[in-house]
Amino acid sequence: MTPTLLPQPATHTAGHHDTPLTPDWAEIVAITPEADGIATLWLKFTDPQVEQQYHFQPGQFNMLYVPGVGEAAISMSSDPDDERRLVGHTVRFVGNVTRAIGRLKIGDQLGVRGPFGTAWPMKTVEGRDLVVACGGIGLPPLRPALYHVVRNRERYGKVTLLYGARTSKDLLYPGEYEAWRKADITVEATVDRGDEHWDGRVGVVPMWFYNFRLDPRNTIVLTCGPEIMIRFVIYEALARRVPTDRIYVSLERNMKCGQGSCGHCQMGPYFVCKDGPVFPFSALAKYINVEEY
Amino acid sequence: MLDTTLNLGSRVVLPKPEFDLLLADLRQSGYQTVGPRLQDESIVYSGIDSLADLPRGVTTEQAPGKFRLMRTDRERYFDFIPGAQSWKQFLFPPRLKLFSASKEKRWELDRSDDACPRYALVGVRGCELAAIEIQDKAFLRDDFEDPTYRARREGLFIIAINCLQPAGTCFCASLGTGPRVERNFDLCLTELDDAFLVEIGSDLGRSLMAGRNFELASAFVQNTADQALARAAGQMGRTLDTSDLPDLLTHSANLDARHWDEVARRCLSCGNCTQVCPTCFCWDVTDTVNLTATTTVRERVWDSCFNPYFSYQAGGNTRPTIRSRYRQWLSHKFGTWVQQYGSLGCTGCGRCITWCPAGIDHVAEIAALREEVKE
């Protein structure tokens, strides 16, 4: 007896169209120089349907692709409710991909995948005082949160931005501080090194906490910046008895996918790209002192 | 009719020449039949047409940093323990084209879909099946799915094999993944001298077996196979105590143990363990461009957490030392993997031990770490 043949399999194709690693094209419609080696790129999606559907929350990031070079994970720094539907990324041109981004001009294309990752908990923290503590290129991922506060100012208590940069020339978005102050946000800028252009405060961000009265029962800390700054902001917040689950941290790691698949961004049990980048410190406390983890 | 007696779980005896007909029928049904072959003094997984392509009468001697083929006096096909390759390469290819892009005035993506091959895997061990299950959890999550993996995975026909001759670096019995194959196969073989004892594991497997020239398995044959399997379970080269896992490798105090420094002096950070591991899933993406940078091919390639650039970013390298990279790998496999996917990331296949050029025995390293932190 002849054995029965198996049913002929249908041709299996991997629908690359559905491949989560394929970017959408966007065009650079404007470039705002922000500081030495830092600029904001304003992107408009080429496909109107993608543009319509795309929406991000403060703190999330995109994977930006320079064809032939590669991708970099960059947080959105613009207003999530931007009427022009433009998506802004403030980029420091320091790595392979970001230096290539820095060579692009208005009208050039970038591939975009996203948005990825967790957001600042803007809903959960309504009714609380906010301390936004950031340094250097750590302000851009927090700027969408500030825009959200400005748009919904009545939902939050006292809001303070503590922002530090190396020198006054490195401070990002100085033209916006006035608008934020008008929206009743206390904006305190500090620099590591003073110069003739600066008559403000000199010192690092965590030192600001010394001069700063906060209500530990009602304060939320949102922090992003160099790891050493984050570490000391956390120490200062804890010293003032802010509970660990009310301190939110945005972490930076090498990322290739944005979806918890490539493995690069792992920190302990977390994939920083999908379980973060924004974490409550209570989730990180175990690991903060483990070296090179 | 004999056919009607075939049910899921049925065990029948199929003479070896009949197995070649089965392979031919699989190919005629559109499957690429792949299995173990001798190559470069090792055993690789690649295309096979018949049993004649398999390493007959060969066994392997395996120890930390050691893999040798040896002749046996039995003329069996599956007396060896696999080499460096695992089936991972067929589901999660080492190099996979994602898309190409080209630019005249504007960049355009070419997402042309390549047909996915359909594989019939011949000779999948219990530990290797467990590895596929583990990778399923990584590539087919609720919130993220790799379409290439799914297409390849769903197209698989799996012919498993019960291991009767464990190697010196095997410890599947400690992890409950072998040597007996329990589930997730279409057909499962136990090798006898002139025939295979074949267990039916799926409807697809049943329809492939229907009408073949098999005999029902006598109680004697079944007992013989079961005894051989029980004997194999008792011949594991290594034993891993899993009673305190994953805690031993997730407890943050243990991450600062002195033992990590000690291993780091021996580990070369070459990444062999990750390349031979059937569960390691990390990948990178590369662009290959032409000289004018107007066309590019973007590919997904295997990566390794031992690669010094694995965690590199402009702000600094998260794991710049061998100590931190080895700790990441071991504490992921036997620790944080459980938090991520609900199981250990190890199946006890022993490849990482066999293929470590420094002969690092990870089972022993875990035991040493346990000793140190007990103090």
XYZ file of C-alpha atoms in Angstrom, chain A:
293
model
C 0.000 0.000 0.000
C 1.309 3.404 -0.919
C 1.642 5.703 2.058
C -0.582 8.736 1.959
C 1.288 11.889 1.108
C 0.972 14.772 3.481
C -1.174 17.647 2.311
C 0.897 19.904 0.082
C 1.984 22.815 2.245
C 0.952 26.284 1.197
C 3.885 28.453 0.224
C 4.956 30.010 3.455
C 6.261 33.529 3.259
C 7.380 35.675 6.071
C 5.321 38.780 5.567
C 8.209 41.213 5.661
C 5.630 43.908 5.288
C 4.552 43.071 8.799
C 8.121 42.795 9.969
C 8.452 44.974 13.010
C 11.971 45.896 11.865
C 10.894 47.761 8.740
C 10.798 51.548 9.147
C 8.401 54.128 7.776
C 9.913 57.055 5.906
C 9.781 60.546 7.274
C 11.150 63.795 5.918
C 13.142 66.315 7.856
C 11.080 69.508 7.524
C 13.065 71.696 9.919
C 16.255 71.607 11.983
C 16.611 73.713 15.112
C 20.210 74.085 16.311
C 20.112 73.792 20.108
C 23.719 73.801 21.297
C 27.153 72.768 20.100
C 26.646 69.363 18.429
C 22.968 69.195 19.384
C 19.954 69.962 17.195
C 16.259 69.185 17.041
C 15.071 67.471 13.868
C 11.421 67.934 12.987
C 10.020 64.962 11.115
C 6.928 64.565 8.969
C 5.858 61.079 7.952
C 5.703 60.534 4.197
C 2.678 58.244 4.319
C -0.362 60.320 5.392
C -1.933 57.270 6.992
C 1.124 56.693 9.171
C 1.154 60.375 10.069
C -2.497 60.197 11.081
C -2.089 57.093 13.214
C 1.190 58.002 14.846
C 0.927 59.180 18.412
C 3.427 59.097 21.242
C 3.405 59.750 24.957
C 5.961 61.844 26.846
C 9.070 59.763 27.559
C 8.729 57.328 24.647
C 11.314 56.957 21.893
C 11.658 56.142 18.209
C 14.271 54.151 16.355
C 15.651 56.546 13.740
C 17.237 54.893 10.712
C 19.844 56.440 8.433
C 19.902 54.155 5.373
C 23.256 52.472 5.033
C 24.364 53.499 8.503
C 21.935 52.126 11.072
C 19.435 52.964 13.752
C 19.587 54.908 17.006
C 17.042 55.079 19.804
C 16.070 58.723 20.273
C 13.390 60.072 22.604
C 10.812 62.433 21.263
C 11.387 65.942 22.580
C 8.361 67.681 21.046
C 4.795 68.304 22.116
C 2.788 65.074 21.730
C -0.207 67.256 20.853
C 1.653 69.301 18.251
C -0.994 70.723 15.887
C 1.355 70.404 12.900
C 1.725 66.681 13.661
C 5.472 67.059 13.468
C 7.625 64.807 15.609
C 10.692 66.432 17.129
C 13.855 64.622 18.214
C 16.671 66.440 19.931
C 19.853 64.600 18.987
C 23.404 64.908 20.244
C 25.755 63.972 17.426
C 28.184 61.666 19.207
C 27.800 58.112 17.939
C 28.044 56.417 14.524
C 24.397 56.861 13.713
C 23.809 60.193 15.419
C 26.812 61.746 13.637
C 25.250 60.606 10.355
C 21.970 62.168 11.481
C 23.906 65.361 12.127
C 24.987 65.485 8.464
C 21.383 65.377 7.180
C 19.705 68.468 5.758
C 16.158 69.717 5.460
C 14.344 67.555 2.895
C 16.415 64.449 3.666
C 14.713 61.236 4.700
C 14.958 59.201 7.868
C 13.420 55.824 8.576
C 11.292 55.772 11.721
C 10.049 52.909 13.866
C 8.067 53.573 16.988
C 6.890 54.826 19.332
C 8.462 52.436 21.827
C 8.781 52.110 25.577
C 7.045 53.293 28.699
C 6.020 56.899 29.266
C 6.299 59.332 32.159
C 3.247 58.537 34.314
C 1.516 61.849 33.653
C -1.925 60.479 34.504
C -0.918 58.703 37.721
C 0.860 61.743 39.108
C -1.998 64.194 38.658
C -2.606 66.206 41.807
C 1.019 65.877 42.930
C 3.924 68.275 43.076
C 6.436 67.484 40.348
C 10.189 67.869 40.536
C 11.704 67.423 37.098
C 15.435 66.952 37.653
C 17.588 66.554 34.564
C 21.008 67.246 33.144
C 22.392 67.904 29.681
C 20.682 65.838 27.004
C 18.362 64.477 29.722
C 15.961 67.391 29.274
C 14.694 66.452 25.770
C 12.884 63.259 26.914
C 11.234 65.351 29.644
C 10.221 68.293 27.476
C 7.039 66.520 26.210
C 6.074 66.050 29.872
C 6.570 69.774 30.473
C 4.403 70.602 27.454
C 1.772 68.273 28.842
C 1.924 70.083 32.182
C 1.618 73.468 30.487
C -1.446 72.270 28.562
C -3.023 70.781 31.677
C -1.559 72.990 34.366
C -4.560 72.726 36.715
C -4.027 68.979 37.076
C -0.692 69.332 38.868
C 0.509 70.983 42.072
C 3.837 72.795 42.378
C 6.005 72.027 39.367
C 9.761 72.626 39.457
C 12.310 72.056 36.716
C 15.869 71.595 37.990
C 18.110 71.587 34.949
C 21.861 71.511 34.711
C 24.374 71.684 31.887
C 28.153 71.928 31.675
C 28.198 75.592 30.656
C 25.575 78.196 29.849
C 26.101 77.504 26.147
C 25.091 73.882 26.694
C 21.714 74.662 28.248
C 18.963 73.422 25.940
C 15.822 75.346 25.020
C 16.744 78.561 26.922
C 14.165 80.440 24.857
C 11.357 78.423 26.399
C 12.060 78.911 30.097
C 10.069 82.159 30.141
C 6.969 80.473 28.695
C 7.285 77.680 31.252
C 7.648 80.197 34.075
C 4.518 81.969 32.834
C 2.738 78.625 33.135
C 3.726 78.658 36.837
C 6.589 76.213 36.486
C 9.620 77.085 38.606
C 12.596 76.824 36.272
C 15.987 76.596 37.990
C 18.945 76.264 35.659
C 22.466 75.590 36.865
C 25.818 75.105 35.144
C 28.898 73.134 36.162
C 31.246 75.953 35.144
C 30.285 79.618 35.174
C 31.550 82.140 32.613
C 31.008 85.761 31.605
C 27.689 84.868 29.959
C 26.224 83.398 33.116
C 25.031 85.093 36.255
C 22.906 82.220 37.502
C 23.657 79.332 39.771
C 26.795 77.208 39.497
C 26.774 73.601 40.672
C 25.386 70.181 39.848
C 21.685 69.337 39.798
C 21.562 67.139 42.916
C 22.988 70.035 44.983
C 19.843 71.961 44.218
C 17.939 69.711 46.558
C 19.800 71.315 49.502
C 18.058 74.609 48.878
C 14.801 73.137 47.960
C 11.818 72.471 50.166
C 9.606 69.670 49.007
C 6.661 67.895 50.547
C 7.730 64.233 50.711
C 4.131 63.071 51.052
C 3.083 64.662 47.807
C 6.134 64.917 45.558
C 6.936 63.025 42.385
C 10.475 63.154 41.025
C 11.065 62.639 37.305
C 14.728 62.355 36.385
C 16.838 61.789 33.305
C 20.443 62.578 32.500
C 23.951 61.254 33.018
C 23.962 58.131 35.186
C 26.008 59.797 37.916
C 23.528 62.682 38.109
C 20.549 60.316 38.238
C 22.204 58.402 41.038
C 22.682 61.490 43.204
C 19.237 62.902 42.404
C 17.835 59.617 43.697
C 19.980 59.776 46.852
C 18.811 63.329 47.526
C 15.172 62.468 46.908
C 15.396 59.428 49.180
C 17.114 61.507 51.836
C 14.074 63.775 51.764
C 11.875 60.726 52.231
C 10.317 60.651 48.781
C 9.111 57.032 48.462
C 10.906 54.852 45.912
C 7.786 54.346 43.832
C 7.389 58.107 43.370
C 10.813 58.589 41.831
C 10.760 57.905 38.093
C 13.944 57.380 36.121
C 14.534 57.190 32.379
C 17.439 54.878 31.505
C 19.649 54.736 28.449
C 20.949 51.486 26.946
C 22.151 50.150 23.623
C 19.015 49.176 21.685
C 18.554 47.508 18.315
C 14.873 46.612 18.181
C 12.795 48.604 20.665
C 10.579 45.609 21.342
C 12.415 43.436 23.835
C 13.718 41.029 21.223
C 17.343 41.792 20.360
C 18.522 41.484 23.969
C 20.944 44.411 23.960
C 19.239 46.664 26.490
C 18.752 44.070 29.203
C 19.186 45.094 32.797
C 18.464 42.192 35.094
C 14.987 40.943 34.255
C 14.126 44.046 32.259
C 14.312 44.900 28.624
C 14.847 48.634 29.037
C 13.256 49.292 25.624
C 9.893 47.773 26.483
C 9.798 47.584 30.298
C 11.372 51.076 30.334
C 12.954 53.421 29.520
C 10.879 55.061 32.268
C 10.932 53.017 35.470
C 9.744 53.739 38.981
C 12.912 53.633 41.077
C 11.313 50.920 43.233
C 11.818 48.574 40.260
C 15.516 49.456 39.974
C 16.542 49.814 43.614
C 17.964 46.266 43.789
C 20.323 46.885 40.902
C 21.425 50.491 41.247
C 24.569 49.573 43.163
C 25.505 46.486 41.141
C 28.478 47.568 39.102
C 28.322 47.093 35.308
C 24.953 45.362 35.463
